[in-house]
Coordinates of C-alpha atoms and ligand atoms in Angstrom, one line a residue:
M20 CA 167.2 153.2 141.3
P21 CA 169.1 150.1 142.7
S22 CA 171.6 150.7 145.6
P23 CA 175.5 149.5 145.2
L24 CA 176.0 145.8 146.8
P25 CA 177.5 145.4 150.0
L26 CA 180.7 143.9 149.5
Y27 CA 183.0 142.5 152.9
D28 CA 186.5 140.8 153.8
V29 CA 186.9 138.4 155.7
A30 CA 187.4 139.9 159.1
A31 CA 184.0 141.3 159.3
L32 CA 182.7 137.6 157.9
R33 CA 184.3 136.2 160.6
A34 CA 182.1 138.9 162.9
I35 CA 179.1 137.9 161.1
E36 CA 179.7 134.5 161.2
A37 CA 179.9 134.2 164.8
R38 CA 177.0 136.5 165.5
A39 CA 175.3 134.2 163.4
T40 CA 176.5 131.1 165.1
V41 CA 175.0 132.6 168.5
A42 CA 171.7 133.5 166.8
L43 CA 171.3 129.7 165.2
G44 CA 172.9 128.2 168.5
D45 CA 176.0 126.3 166.9
E46 CA 178.4 126.7 164.1
F47 CA 177.1 122.9 162.4
A48 CA 173.7 124.6 161.9
L49 CA 175.6 127.2 159.5
M50 CA 177.3 124.6 158.0
Q51 CA 174.2 122.6 157.3
R52 CA 172.4 125.4 155.6
A53 CA 175.6 126.5 153.3
G54 CA 176.3 122.8 152.4
A55 CA 172.2 122.8 151.7
A56 CA 172.7 125.9 149.8
A57 CA 175.4 124.6 147.3
W58 CA 173.6 121.7 146.6
R59 CA 170.2 123.5 145.9
E60 CA 172.9 125.8 143.4
L61 CA 174.2 122.2 142.1
L62 CA 170.8 120.8 141.3
A63 CA 169.5 124.4 139.8
Q64 CA 172.4 124.8 137.7
W65 CA 173.3 121.2 136.7
P66 CA 170.4 119.1 137.2
Q67 CA 171.5 115.9 134.7
A68 CA 174.9 115.4 137.3
R69 CA 174.8 112.1 138.4
R70 CA 178.7 111.4 138.8
I71 CA 180.1 114.2 141.2
A72 CA 182.9 114.5 143.0
V73 CA 183.7 116.3 146.1
A74 CA 186.8 117.7 147.0
C75 CA 187.0 118.2 150.4
G76 CA 189.8 120.5 152.3
P77 CA 190.6 120.1 156.1
G78 CA 188.3 123.3 157.5
N79 CA 185.0 124.2 156.8
N80 CA 184.6 124.7 153.6
G81 CA 185.4 120.8 153.5
G82 CA 182.8 120.7 156.0
D83 CA 180.3 122.3 153.8
G84 CA 181.1 119.9 151.1
Y85 CA 180.8 116.9 153.2
V86 CA 177.2 118.4 153.6
L87 CA 177.1 118.8 149.9
A88 CA 178.2 115.6 149.4
R89 CA 175.4 113.7 152.2
H90 CA 172.5 115.8 150.0
A91 CA 173.9 114.2 146.3
L92 CA 174.4 110.5 148.2
E93 CA 170.4 110.6 149.8
S94 CA 169.1 111.7 146.5
G95 CA 170.7 108.2 144.9
R96 CA 173.8 110.5 142.7
E97 CA 177.1 108.6 142.4
V98 CA 179.8 110.7 144.4
R99 CA 182.7 110.1 145.2
V100 CA 184.3 111.8 148.2
L101 CA 188.0 113.2 147.9
Q102 CA 189.5 114.3 151.6
L103 CA 193.1 116.6 150.9
Q104 CA 193.2 116.3 154.8
P105 CA 191.3 114.7 157.3
P106 CA 188.7 117.5 159.0
R107 CA 190.4 119.4 161.4
T108 CA 187.2 121.3 163.2
E109 CA 184.5 119.8 165.2
S110 CA 181.7 121.0 162.5
A111 CA 183.7 119.5 159.7
K112 CA 184.6 116.5 161.3
R113 CA 180.6 116.1 162.6
A114 CA 179.7 116.6 158.8
C115 CA 182.4 114.0 157.1
D116 CA 181.0 111.4 159.8
E117 CA 177.6 112.3 158.5
C118 CA 178.2 112.0 155.1
V119 CA 180.1 108.5 155.6
Q120 CA 176.8 107.4 157.3
A121 CA 174.7 108.1 154.1
G122 CA 177.0 105.9 152.3
G123 CA 179.7 108.4 151.6
R124 CA 182.9 106.7 151.4
V125 CA 185.9 109.2 151.5
E126 CA 189.0 108.7 149.5
N127 CA 192.1 110.5 148.7
D128 CA 192.8 109.1 144.9
V129 CA 192.6 112.3 143.0
S130 CA 192.1 110.4 139.7
A131 CA 188.8 110.1 140.6
L132 CA 188.0 113.7 139.4
A133 CA 188.8 113.1 136.0
E134 CA 186.5 110.4 136.3
S135 CA 183.2 112.6 137.5
G136 CA 180.8 114.7 135.6
L137 CA 180.9 117.9 137.7
I138 CA 183.4 118.6 140.7
V139 CA 182.6 120.9 143.8
D140 CA 185.5 122.5 144.9
A141 CA 185.3 122.6 148.7
L142 CA 189.4 122.6 149.7
F143 CA 189.0 126.5 150.9
G144 CA 186.7 129.1 151.8
I145 CA 188.2 132.3 153.1
G146 CA 190.7 130.5 155.7
L147 CA 193.1 130.1 153.0
S148 CA 196.3 132.0 154.4
R149 CA 199.3 131.3 152.2
A150 CA 199.9 129.7 148.5
P151 CA 198.7 125.9 148.2
E152 CA 201.9 123.8 147.6
G153 CA 202.5 120.4 147.7
D154 CA 199.2 118.5 147.6
A155 CA 197.3 121.3 147.8
A156 CA 198.4 122.5 144.9
A157 CA 198.1 119.4 143.0
W158 CA 194.6 118.8 143.8
I159 CA 193.7 122.2 142.6
D160 CA 195.8 121.6 139.2
A161 CA 193.9 117.8 138.7
I162 CA 190.3 119.9 139.6
D163 CA 191.2 122.5 136.6
S164 CA 192.9 119.5 134.3
A165 CA 189.4 117.5 134.7
N166 CA 187.8 119.9 132.4
V167 CA 184.3 118.9 134.0
P168 CA 182.5 122.3 135.4
I169 CA 183.4 123.3 138.3
L170 CA 181.0 124.5 141.6
A171 CA 183.2 126.4 143.9
I172 CA 181.9 126.8 147.4
D173 CA 182.4 130.4 148.7
V174 CA 185.6 131.1 147.0
P175 CA 187.4 129.5 144.2
S176 CA 190.3 128.0 146.1
G177 CA 193.7 129.4 145.9
V178 CA 191.8 132.7 145.3
D179 CA 192.5 135.4 148.2
A180 CA 188.8 136.7 149.0
D181 CA 190.2 139.8 150.6
R182 CA 192.5 141.0 148.0
G183 CA 191.6 139.2 144.6
S184 CA 194.9 138.3 144.1
V185 CA 196.0 134.7 143.4
P186 CA 199.0 133.8 145.7
G187 CA 199.8 130.3 144.2
I188 CA 197.5 128.6 141.9
A189 CA 193.9 128.6 142.0
V190 CA 190.9 126.6 140.3
H191 CA 189.2 128.2 137.5
A192 CA 185.0 127.7 138.5
T193 CA 182.4 127.7 136.5
R194 CA 180.3 129.2 138.7
T195 CA 181.1 130.3 142.9
L196 CA 178.5 130.3 145.4
E197 CA 179.5 132.7 147.9
C198 CA 178.1 131.8 151.4
I199 CA 176.4 134.7 153.7
A200 CA 177.8 138.1 151.9
P201 CA 179.5 138.9 148.8
K202 CA 183.4 139.5 149.1
A203 CA 185.2 142.5 148.1
G204 CA 188.2 139.8 146.5
L205 CA 185.9 138.2 144.6
R206 CA 185.0 140.9 142.3
T207 CA 188.6 142.7 141.3
G208 CA 191.9 141.3 139.9
A209 CA 192.9 137.8 139.0
A210 CA 190.1 136.7 141.1
L211 CA 187.8 137.7 138.0
D212 CA 189.5 135.0 135.6
H213 CA 188.6 132.4 138.5
V214 CA 185.2 132.8 140.1
G215 CA 182.7 132.1 136.8
A216 CA 179.3 133.5 137.3
L217 CA 178.5 134.4 141.0
S218 CA 175.9 133.3 142.7
L219 CA 175.1 134.3 146.7
A220 CA 173.4 132.0 149.5
T221 CA 172.9 134.3 152.3
L222 CA 171.6 131.3 155.0
D223 CA 169.2 133.3 156.1
V224 CA 171.6 134.9 158.5
P225 CA 169.7 137.7 160.3
A226 CA 170.1 141.3 159.4
S227 CA 171.2 141.8 163.0
A228 CA 174.6 140.0 162.7
F229 CA 175.9 142.6 160.4
G230 CA 174.6 145.4 162.5
D231 CA 177.2 148.1 162.3
I232 CA 180.2 146.0 160.5
E233 CA 180.7 148.7 157.7
P234 CA 181.4 147.1 154.1
A235 CA 184.9 146.7 152.7
A236 CA 183.6 148.0 149.4
E237 CA 180.2 148.4 147.3
W238 CA 180.2 147.0 144.1
F239 CA 178.1 149.2 141.2
D240 CA 176.8 147.6 138.1
A241 CA 175.2 149.0 135.2
D242 CA 171.9 149.0 136.9
C243 CA 173.3 151.4 139.2
L244 CA 174.4 153.9 136.5
A245 CA 170.6 155.9 136.1
G246 CA 171.0 157.1 139.4
F247 CA 174.1 159.2 139.3
L248 CA 173.5 161.1 135.8
P249 CA 172.0 164.1 136.2
K250 CA 168.4 164.6 134.0
R251 CA 168.2 167.6 131.9
R252 CA 165.9 170.9 132.4
R253 CA 164.0 171.2 129.2
D254 CA 164.9 174.9 129.1
S255 CA 168.3 174.6 129.4
H256 CA 171.1 175.4 127.3
K257 CA 174.7 174.6 126.5
G258 CA 176.3 176.7 129.5
D259 CA 174.1 173.7 132.0
H260 CA 175.9 171.1 131.0
G261 CA 179.4 172.1 131.7
R262 CA 182.7 172.7 130.1
V263 CA 185.4 170.5 129.6
L264 CA 188.7 171.7 128.7
C265 CA 191.0 168.5 127.4
I266 CA 195.0 169.0 127.5
G267 CA 197.4 167.0 125.4
G268 CA 198.2 165.9 122.3
D269 CA 201.9 166.5 121.5
H270 CA 203.4 165.9 118.4
G271 CA 202.5 162.6 117.7
M272 CA 200.1 161.5 119.7
G273 CA 197.0 163.8 118.9
G274 CA 195.0 161.0 118.6
A275 CA 195.0 160.7 122.5
V276 CA 193.5 164.2 123.1
L277 CA 191.2 163.8 120.6
L278 CA 189.4 160.8 121.8
C279 CA 189.3 162.5 125.0
A280 CA 187.6 165.5 123.7
E281 CA 184.8 163.0 121.4
A282 CA 184.5 160.9 124.6
A283 CA 183.4 164.4 126.7
L284 CA 181.2 165.6 124.3
R285 CA 179.4 161.6 123.8
A286 CA 179.2 161.6 127.4
G287 CA 177.3 165.2 127.7
A288 CA 179.5 168.1 128.5
G289 CA 178.3 170.9 126.9
L290 CA 181.0 172.8 125.9
V291 CA 184.4 171.2 125.0
R292 CA 187.8 172.7 124.0
V293 CA 190.8 171.3 123.2
A294 CA 194.5 172.6 124.0
T295 CA 196.9 170.7 121.7
R296 CA 199.6 171.3 119.7
E297 CA 198.7 173.6 116.8
A298 CA 199.5 171.0 114.1
H299 CA 196.4 169.0 115.3
V300 CA 194.0 171.9 114.8
A301 CA 192.8 171.0 111.6
P302 CA 192.6 167.3 111.6
L303 CA 190.7 167.4 115.0
L304 CA 188.4 170.1 113.5
A305 CA 187.9 167.5 110.5
R306 CA 187.1 164.5 112.7
C307 CA 185.2 166.8 115.4
P308 CA 183.7 169.9 114.7
E309 CA 182.0 170.3 117.9
A310 CA 185.1 170.4 119.8
M311 CA 187.1 173.6 119.4
P312 CA 190.6 173.3 119.1
V313 CA 193.2 175.8 120.1
G314 CA 196.9 175.5 119.2
I315 CA 199.1 175.8 121.5
D316 CA 203.3 175.6 120.4
D317 CA 204.1 177.6 123.5
S318 CA 202.8 178.2 127.1
H319 CA 202.0 181.7 126.6
S320 CA 199.1 181.4 124.5
F321 CA 198.0 178.8 127.0
A322 CA 197.1 181.4 129.6
S323 CA 194.3 182.9 128.2
L324 CA 193.1 179.4 128.5
L325 CA 193.3 178.6 131.6
E326 CA 191.0 181.9 132.2
R327 CA 188.1 180.1 131.4
D328 CA 185.8 178.1 134.1
G329 CA 185.6 174.2 133.3
V330 CA 187.0 170.9 134.4
F331 CA 190.3 170.2 133.1
A332 CA 191.4 166.6 131.7
L333 CA 194.7 167.0 131.9
G334 CA 197.1 164.3 130.1
P335 CA 195.9 162.3 127.1
G336 CA 198.8 162.5 124.9
L337 CA 200.9 165.3 127.1
G338 CA 204.3 163.7 126.7
Q339 CA 206.5 164.5 129.3
G340 CA 208.6 166.8 127.0
E341 CA 209.3 170.7 127.8
W342 CA 205.8 171.3 125.8
G343 CA 203.9 168.9 128.1
R344 CA 205.6 170.2 131.4
A345 CA 205.1 173.7 130.8
L346 CA 201.0 172.8 130.2
F347 CA 200.8 170.5 133.3
S348 CA 202.6 173.1 135.3
A349 CA 200.4 175.5 134.3
A350 CA 196.8 173.5 134.4
I351 CA 197.9 172.5 137.8
S352 CA 198.0 175.9 139.3
S353 CA 194.8 176.6 137.7
G354 CA 192.9 175.9 140.6
K355 CA 190.5 174.2 138.4
P356 CA 188.7 170.6 138.4
L357 CA 191.2 168.4 137.4
V358 CA 190.9 164.7 136.1
V359 CA 194.6 163.6 135.6
D360 CA 195.7 160.7 133.3
A361 CA 198.0 158.9 131.2
D362 CA 202.0 161.7 131.3
A363 CA 200.3 164.0 133.6
L364 CA 200.2 161.1 136.8
N365 CA 203.8 160.1 135.7
L366 CA 204.7 163.9 136.0
L367 CA 202.8 164.4 139.2
A368 CA 204.2 161.4 140.5
Q369 CA 207.5 163.2 140.6
S370 CA 205.8 166.1 142.7
P371 CA 203.8 164.3 145.1
R372 CA 201.5 166.5 146.8
A373 CA 197.9 167.1 147.9
W374 CA 195.4 167.2 144.8
P375 CA 191.9 168.0 146.8
D376 CA 189.2 167.5 144.1
A377 CA 191.2 165.9 141.4
V378 CA 190.5 162.9 139.8
L379 CA 193.2 160.8 139.0
T380 CA 192.8 157.6 136.5
P381 CA 196.0 155.4 136.7
H382 CA 196.3 151.8 135.3
P383 CA 198.2 149.5 137.3
G384 CA 201.6 150.7 136.0
E385 CA 200.8 154.3 136.6
A386 CA 199.8 153.7 140.0
A387 CA 202.9 151.5 140.9
R388 CA 204.8 154.9 139.8
L389 CA 202.4 156.9 142.3
L390 CA 203.4 154.9 144.7
G391 CA 207.0 153.9 144.4
C392 CA 206.1 150.5 144.2
S393 CA 205.6 147.3 141.5
N394 CA 203.1 146.8 139.1
A395 CA 202.7 143.5 140.8
E396 CA 202.6 145.2 144.3
I397 CA 199.2 147.0 143.2
Q398 CA 198.0 144.2 141.5
R399 CA 198.1 142.1 144.8
D400 CA 195.8 143.8 146.5
R401 CA 193.8 146.5 144.3
I402 CA 191.6 148.0 146.9
D403 CA 194.9 148.4 149.4
A404 CA 196.6 150.4 146.4
A405 CA 193.3 152.4 145.7
K406 CA 192.9 153.5 149.0
R407 CA 197.1 154.5 149.8
I408 CA 197.1 156.5 146.5
A409 CA 193.5 158.3 147.3
E410 CA 195.4 159.0 151.0
R411 CA 198.9 160.2 149.4
F412 CA 197.6 162.6 147.2
D413 CA 194.1 163.3 149.2
A414 CA 191.9 162.7 145.8
V415 CA 189.9 160.4 144.2
V416 CA 191.6 157.4 142.4
V417 CA 190.1 154.8 139.7
L418 CA 192.5 152.3 139.7
K419 CA 191.4 151.1 136.1
G420 CA 191.7 147.5 135.4
A421 CA 190.0 144.1 135.6
G422 CA 187.3 145.4 138.8
S423 CA 188.5 149.1 138.1
V424 CA 188.8 150.4 141.9
I425 CA 187.3 153.9 142.9
A426 CA 188.8 154.9 145.9
A427 CA 188.3 158.6 147.8
P428 CA 189.8 159.9 151.5
N429 CA 187.1 158.5 154.3
R430 CA 185.1 156.9 151.3
I431 CA 184.3 153.1 151.4
P432 CA 186.2 152.2 148.3
R433 CA 184.0 151.4 145.5
I434 CA 184.2 148.6 142.5
I435 CA 183.0 148.9 138.8
G436 CA 180.9 145.6 138.0
A437 CA 181.3 145.7 134.2
G438 CA 183.7 145.8 131.4
N439 CA 186.1 143.6 129.1
P440 CA 188.9 142.2 128.1
G441 CA 188.6 144.0 124.9
M442 CA 189.3 147.4 126.1
A443 CA 192.9 146.8 127.1
V444 CA 193.5 148.9 124.1
G445 CA 195.7 152.2 123.7
G446 CA 193.1 155.1 123.9
M447 CA 190.6 153.4 126.1
G448 CA 191.9 155.6 129.1
D449 CA 191.9 158.5 126.9
V450 CA 187.8 157.8 126.8
L451 CA 187.7 157.7 130.1
T452 CA 189.1 160.8 131.2
G453 CA 186.9 162.6 128.9
V454 CA 183.9 160.9 130.4
V455 CA 184.9 161.7 133.6
A456 CA 185.6 165.4 133.1
A457 CA 182.2 165.8 131.4
L458 CA 180.6 164.1 134.3
R459 CA 182.4 166.4 137.1
A460 CA 181.4 169.2 134.8
Q461 CA 177.5 168.5 134.3
G462 CA 177.9 168.7 138.4
L463 CA 178.8 165.4 140.0
D464 CA 181.2 165.6 143.0
A465 CA 184.7 164.1 142.1
F466 CA 184.0 160.3 143.5
D467 CA 180.6 160.0 141.6
A468 CA 181.9 161.9 138.8
A469 CA 184.9 158.9 138.8
T470 CA 182.4 156.1 139.9
A471 CA 179.6 157.0 137.0
G472 CA 182.1 157.7 134.4
A473 CA 183.9 154.4 135.3
L474 CA 180.5 152.6 135.3
L475 CA 179.4 154.2 131.7
H476 CA 182.8 153.5 129.8
A477 CA 182.9 149.9 131.3
V478 CA 179.1 149.5 130.0
A479 CA 179.6 150.9 127.0
G480 CA 182.5 148.6 126.4
D481 CA 180.4 145.6 127.0
V482 CA 177.6 146.8 124.8
A483 CA 180.6 147.6 121.8
A484 CA 181.7 143.9 122.6
Q485 CA 178.4 142.0 121.8
D486 CA 180.5 142.6 118.5
G487 CA 183.6 140.7 119.5
E488 CA 186.1 141.9 122.3
R489 CA 189.2 141.0 119.9
G490 CA 189.3 144.3 117.8
L491 CA 187.5 146.7 120.1
S492 CA 188.4 150.0 119.5
P493 CA 187.9 153.5 121.6
R494 CA 185.9 154.8 119.1
D495 CA 183.4 152.0 119.3
V496 CA 183.2 152.6 123.0
I497 CA 182.5 156.2 122.2
A498 CA 179.9 155.4 120.0
R499 CA 178.0 153.7 122.1
L500 CA 178.5 156.1 125.2
R501 CA 174.8 158.4 124.5
R502 CA 172.9 155.4 124.4
V503 CA 174.0 153.6 127.9
A504 CA 174.1 157.3 129.5
N505 CA 170.4 157.9 128.5
A506 CA 169.1 154.5 128.8
G507 CA 166.6 154.4 131.5
Q508 CA 166.1 158.1 131.0
S509 CA 162.6 159.4 129.5
A510 CA 163.5 161.6 126.8
H511 CA 161.8 164.5 128.9
A512 CA 162.3 163.4 132.6
P513 CA 160.7 165.8 135.1
A514 CA 163.3 168.5 136.2
Ligands
LIG17 N1 182.6 129.4 160.3 C1 181.3 129.2 160.0 O1 180.7 129.3 160.4 C2 180.9 129.2 158.5 C3 181.9 128.8 157.5 N2 181.8 128.6 156.4 C4 182.7 127.8 155.6 O2 183.7 128.1 156.2 C5 184.9 128.5 155.5 C6 186.2 128.9 156.3 O3 186.4 127.5 156.8 P1 187.6 127.8 157.8 O4 187.7 126.4 158.6 O5 188.1 129.1 158.8 O6 188.7 128.0 156.4 P2 188.9 127.0 155.5 O7 187.8 126.2 155.1 O8 188.4 128.2 153.9 O9 190.1 126.5 155.1 C7 191.3 126.7 156.1 C8 191.9 125.4 156.5 O10 192.7 124.9 155.7 C9 194.4 125.2 155.8 N3 195.0 126.5 154.8 C10 194.7 127.9 154.6 N4 195.5 127.7 153.2 C11 196.6 126.5 153.0 C12 197.3 126.1 152.1 N5 197.5 127.3 151.3 N6 197.6 125.2 152.4 C13 197.2 124.2 152.7 N7 196.4 124.3 154.0 C14 196.0 125.4 153.9 C15 194.3 126.1 157.2 O11 195.0 125.8 157.9 C16 192.8 125.9 157.6 O12 192.5 124.2 158.3 C17 184.0 129.4 154.7 O13 185.0 129.5 153.4 C18 182.7 128.8 154.3 O14 183.4 127.9 152.9 C19 180.4 128.2 155.8 O15 180.2 128.6 154.6 C20 179.3 129.2 156.6 C21 179.8 129.2 158.3
K18 K1 186.4 126.3 147.7

């Protein structure tokens, strides 16, 4: 099965680059490779491009741009070389000189951008240190406003390559060519609106340069899913595929716990029970007769359910009233494996303690309450936020959103390479809770159940979005879970 893609942070990339530079003899050689790779990518993606503008910054990202510009000039293209500021590094200066010797004319008239057919963004790469201001911001805006295709070298200028956030303004690239290694920050949060399509140029950096350097995260796409999902023996029975108890659905919120239960069934749980208000039992049976709802209008009748084994999916439509709090307290003291979502997370935030083996599935707002910070602080560094929640609650965390991040204590964080904005709708989280609980009940450990569950949920969402993102409903996702979960698994896979 395909293994996840290792993603690196800037510190690691600096170390890798330093080792590669030693191996190659000098930094300029690496820059030559980067610029040449960017030129090949441009030709591959836009073979008809004739009028090219290259916007160069003061660092080595700009240096890569000068190398690309030289190749474009030597191939006979019409090239405008725009210099935000003169090069500050020796390598970039050499690259600029070679570009001029090849006929390049360095200018800084940003209006030239609008006269080009394609723009190369070589303003800032992994060296961005603050929100672009003044001319830097104006040039980024001018690049975006030119309304022509944009190839960003290494990082779309203005994006934080570690955090995925955009501290000020950033280029909306058509395509980003990452150099040497993929970056963790380009696969989650705001960055996903700026990278466009992602390509990688390894620059043939020897594996020895990566040595023992640990990735900052691992990226899981649809191809990784089959490797997680347990194959089924032919002689199995429903008890072999796990039990889930969905707990929630206070008055007026019965749909949430129903979506959770249906999702758990469609993700392969053998038996699904629902603890919810008495009033929701009949409609739930009508909609999902496979689920076994138990009407709970006082917490005493809940006790019998707690005896049963299985994974508790706690929170969909739970509310924070007396009823919800009673069920929450009973469930979290049951010692059962928990998947905690929605209002149960808000209740958890009020009584922080360690929850070993639980899976928490906050959206950024719930994550902010768990950490006692703002939503903006969560989104400013999603990977770090997920790690902090995992450490504080000693639990596995799925920080939902664009590029969901899965963190666990002392584990390398994982980023989900699937999903789409059509999934930003009420009820989608209830479906995820059911899916994660079902995979946990089928024997995956908490970290793998959270990863595979978030991946299955997101890929099913992408399949459903083929009919359009707007109007995508949680039930559309539930309807695709089974096909996605079984893709790549033969009907009678050997045990
Ligand atoms: N180092 C290598 O061997 C290779 C690097 N590659 C390319 O180089 C960049 C990283 O280059 P670096 O010089 O470290 O930084 P940048 O070019 O990204 O830019 C930093 C540059 O810009 C200034 N700066 C930072 N933030 C701002 C801001 N907000 N406003 C204005 N100016 C800012 C800062 O002071 C520096 O002068 C990497 O991404 C690759 O593109 C090659 O690809 C491989 C070899
Ligand atoms: K760039």
